[in-house]
PDB file of C-alpha atoms in Angstrom:
ATOM      1  CA  MET Z   1     -63.567 122.613 101.015  1.00 69.00           C
ATOM      2  CA  GLY Z   2     -60.558 124.334  99.475  1.00 80.00           C
ATOM      3  CA  ILE Z   3     -56.922 123.379  99.686  1.00 80.00           C
ATOM      4  CA  SER Z   4     -56.120 125.792 102.521  1.00 84.00           C
ATOM      5  CA  GLU Z   5     -59.074 124.522 104.568  1.00 87.00           C
ATOM      6  CA  THR Z   6     -57.969 120.939 103.965  1.00 88.00           C
ATOM      7  CA  PHE Z   7     -54.472 121.760 105.205  1.00 87.00           C
ATOM      8  CA  ALA Z   8     -55.874 123.602 108.236  1.00 90.00           C
ATOM      9  CA  THR Z   9     -58.134 120.680 109.117  1.00 92.00           C
ATOM     10  CA  ALA Z  10     -55.319 118.149 108.785  1.00 94.00           C
ATOM     11  CA  VAL Z  11     -52.922 120.276 110.840  1.00 94.00           C
ATOM     12  CA  SER Z  12     -55.506 120.625 113.612  1.00 95.00           C
ATOM     13  CA  GLY Z  13     -55.913 116.842 113.463  1.00 95.00           C
ATOM     14  CA  LEU Z  14     -52.147 116.420 113.855  1.00 96.00           C
ATOM     15  CA  GLN Z  15     -52.174 118.723 116.874  1.00 96.00           C
ATOM     16  CA  ALA Z  16     -55.209 117.013 118.427  1.00 96.00           C
ATOM     17  CA  ASN Z  17     -53.691 113.545 118.068  1.00 97.00           C
ATOM     18  CA  ALA Z  18     -50.334 114.718 119.409  1.00 97.00           C
ATOM     19  CA  ASN Z  19     -52.137 116.170 122.438  1.00 96.00           C
ATOM     20  CA  LYS Z  20     -54.084 112.943 122.977  1.00 97.00           C
ATOM     21  CA  PHE Z  21     -50.883 110.891 122.772  1.00 98.00           C
ATOM     22  CA  ARG Z  22     -49.076 113.222 125.182  1.00 97.00           C
ATOM     23  CA  LEU Z  23     -51.972 113.053 127.661  1.00 98.00           C
ATOM     24  CA  ALA Z  24     -52.119 109.243 127.543  1.00 98.00           C
ATOM     25  CA  ALA Z  25     -48.350 109.050 128.080  1.00 98.00           C
ATOM     26  CA  SER Z  26     -48.635 111.424 131.029  1.00 98.00           C
ATOM     27  CA  ASN Z  27     -51.360 109.254 132.549  1.00 98.00           C
ATOM     28  CA  VAL Z  28     -49.144 106.167 132.226  1.00 98.00           C
ATOM     29  CA  VAL Z  29     -46.167 107.939 133.801  1.00 98.00           C
ATOM     30  CA  ASN Z  30     -48.289 109.123 136.740  1.00 98.00           C
ATOM     31  CA  ALA Z  31     -50.354 105.941 137.161  1.00 97.00           C
ATOM     32  CA  ASN Z  32     -48.621 104.942 140.393  1.00 96.00           C
ATOM     33  CA  SER Z  33     -48.583 108.433 141.929  1.00 96.00           C
ATOM     34  CA  ASP Z  34     -50.624 108.702 145.114  1.00 96.00           C
ATOM     35  CA  GLY Z  35     -53.982 110.346 144.507  1.00 95.00           C
ATOM     36  CA  TYR Z  36     -53.506 110.696 140.756  1.00 97.00           C
ATOM     37  CA  THR Z  37     -56.614 110.153 138.661  1.00 97.00           C
ATOM     38  CA  ALA Z  38     -56.745 109.849 134.900  1.00 97.00           C
ATOM     39  CA  LYS Z  39     -57.147 112.858 132.666  1.00 98.00           C
ATOM     40  CA  VAL Z  40     -59.369 112.357 129.646  1.00 97.00           C
ATOM     41  CA  ALA Z  41     -59.014 113.935 126.194  1.00 95.00           C
ATOM     42  CA  SER Z  42     -61.951 114.591 123.913  1.00 94.00           C
ATOM     43  CA  THR Z  43     -62.109 116.321 120.566  1.00 93.00           C
ATOM     44  CA  SER Z  44     -64.761 118.538 119.071  1.00 93.00           C
ATOM     45  CA  SER Z  45     -65.258 120.365 115.809  1.00 91.00           C
ATOM     46  CA  GLN Z  46     -63.800 123.816 115.501  1.00 84.00           C
ATOM     47  CA  SER Z  47     -65.309 126.354 113.142  1.00 78.00           C
ATOM     48  CA  PRO Z  48     -64.664 126.906 110.278  1.00 78.00           C
ATOM     49  CA  SER Z  49     -62.653 123.689 109.935  1.00 77.00           C
ATOM     50  CA  GLY Z  50     -60.671 121.363 112.116  1.00 88.00           C
ATOM     51  CA  VAL Z  51     -60.819 119.944 115.598  1.00 91.00           C
ATOM     52  CA  VAL Z  52     -59.726 120.985 119.056  1.00 90.00           C
ATOM     53  CA  THR Z  53     -58.799 118.824 122.051  1.00 92.00           C
ATOM     54  CA  HIS Z  54     -60.333 119.328 125.477  1.00 95.00           C
ATOM     55  CA  VAL Z  55     -58.839 117.817 128.626  1.00 96.00           C
ATOM     56  CA  SER Z  56     -60.895 116.981 131.687  1.00 97.00           C
ATOM     57  CA  GLN Z  57     -60.112 115.344 134.994  1.00 97.00           C
ATOM     58  CA  SER Z  58     -61.821 112.047 135.755  1.00 96.00           C
ATOM     59  CA  ASP Z  59     -62.394 110.507 139.153  1.00 96.00           C
ATOM     60  CA  GLN Z  60     -61.107 107.122 137.968  1.00 96.00           C
ATOM     61  CA  PRO Z  61     -57.637 105.649 138.446  1.00 97.00           C
ATOM     62  CA  VAL Z  62     -55.456 105.238 135.392  1.00 98.00           C
ATOM     63  CA  ASP Z  63     -56.166 102.125 133.328  1.00 97.00           C
ATOM     64  CA  VAL Z  64     -52.746 101.557 131.762  1.00 98.00           C
ATOM     65  CA  ALA Z  65     -54.099  99.176 129.102  1.00 98.00           C
ATOM     66  CA  ARG Z  66     -56.696 101.780 128.052  1.00 98.00           C
ATOM     67  CA  GLU Z  67     -53.987 104.446 127.885  1.00 98.00           C
ATOM     68  CA  PHE Z  68     -51.884 102.292 125.562  1.00 98.00           C
ATOM     69  CA  ILE Z  69     -54.933 101.846 123.335  1.00 98.00           C
ATOM     70  CA  ASN Z  70     -55.385 105.641 123.389  1.00 97.00           C
ATOM     71  CA  MET Z  71     -51.753 106.052 122.307  1.00 98.00           C
ATOM     72  CA  ILE Z  72     -52.212 103.585 119.436  1.00 98.00           C
ATOM     73  CA  GLU Z  73     -55.375 105.386 118.308  1.00 97.00           C
ATOM     74  CA  ALA Z  74     -53.611 108.754 118.477  1.00 97.00           C
ATOM     75  CA  ARG Z  75     -50.660 107.404 116.459  1.00 98.00           C
ATOM     76  CA  ILE Z  76     -52.992 106.067 113.760  1.00 98.00           C
ATOM     77  CA  GLY Z  77     -54.957 109.333 113.688  1.00 96.00           C
ATOM     78  CA  TYR Z  78     -51.726 111.324 113.425  1.00 97.00           C
ATOM     79  CA  GLY Z  79     -50.585 109.192 110.497  1.00 97.00           C
ATOM     80  CA  ALA Z  80     -53.939 109.569 108.749  1.00 97.00           C
ATOM     81  CA  ASN Z  81     -53.791 113.356 109.034  1.00 95.00           C
ATOM     82  CA  ALA Z  82     -50.193 113.364 107.798  1.00 96.00           C
ATOM     83  CA  GLN Z  83     -51.364 111.374 104.767  1.00 96.00           C
ATOM     84  CA  VAL Z  84     -54.123 113.935 104.112  1.00 94.00           C
ATOM     85  CA  ILE Z  85     -51.467 116.658 104.069  1.00 94.00           C
ATOM     86  CA  GLU Z  86     -49.261 114.662 101.701  1.00 94.00           C
ATOM     87  CA  THR Z  87     -52.167 113.865  99.358  1.00 93.00           C
ATOM     88  CA  THR Z  88     -53.361 117.479  99.347  1.00 89.00           C
ATOM     89  CA  ARG Z  89     -49.820 118.675  98.633  1.00 87.00           C
ATOM     90  CA  GLY Z  90     -49.615 116.302  95.672  1.00 87.00           C
ATOM     91  CA  MET Z  91     -53.014 117.381  94.369  1.00 82.00           C
ATOM     92  CA  SER Z  92     -52.172 121.078  94.631  1.00 79.00           C
ATOM     93  CA  GLY Z  93     -48.866 120.438  92.816  1.00 75.00           C
ATOM     94  CA  SER Z  94     -50.703 118.633  90.021  1.00 73.00           C
ATOM     95  CA  LEU Z  95     -53.199 121.455  89.781  1.00 70.00           C
ATOM     96  CA  LEU Z  96     -50.423 124.020  89.483  1.00 70.00           C
ATOM     97  CA  ASN Z  97     -48.768 121.933  86.764  1.00 68.00           C
ATOM     98  CA  LEU Z  98     -52.038 121.943  84.787  1.00 71.00           C
ATOM     99  CA  ILE Z  99     -52.358 125.711  85.085  1.00 73.00           C
ATOM    100  CA  ALA Z 100     -48.744 126.414  84.113  1.00 60.00           C
TER     101      ALA Z 100
END
């Protein structure tokens, strides 16, 4: 995997985790709305690199504790992908310094 593919994968991971966090927050906000059922986010691989988030409607009420766990997981995943970007940036800078 090249540098551009690594960046693309990490950026798609940032977007996927941001979407998962946003969905969990929306579920919490709407938990007490009449007739509202939880929406569920899932991710899948996207060719050639990266992930994409899919949202589906469940028939279950919102479990607020589960949604907070989802937000924590999304925050950790977002941070991990941000670290991949930072590490890749540093590696590409070092590589350019070797070439120059």
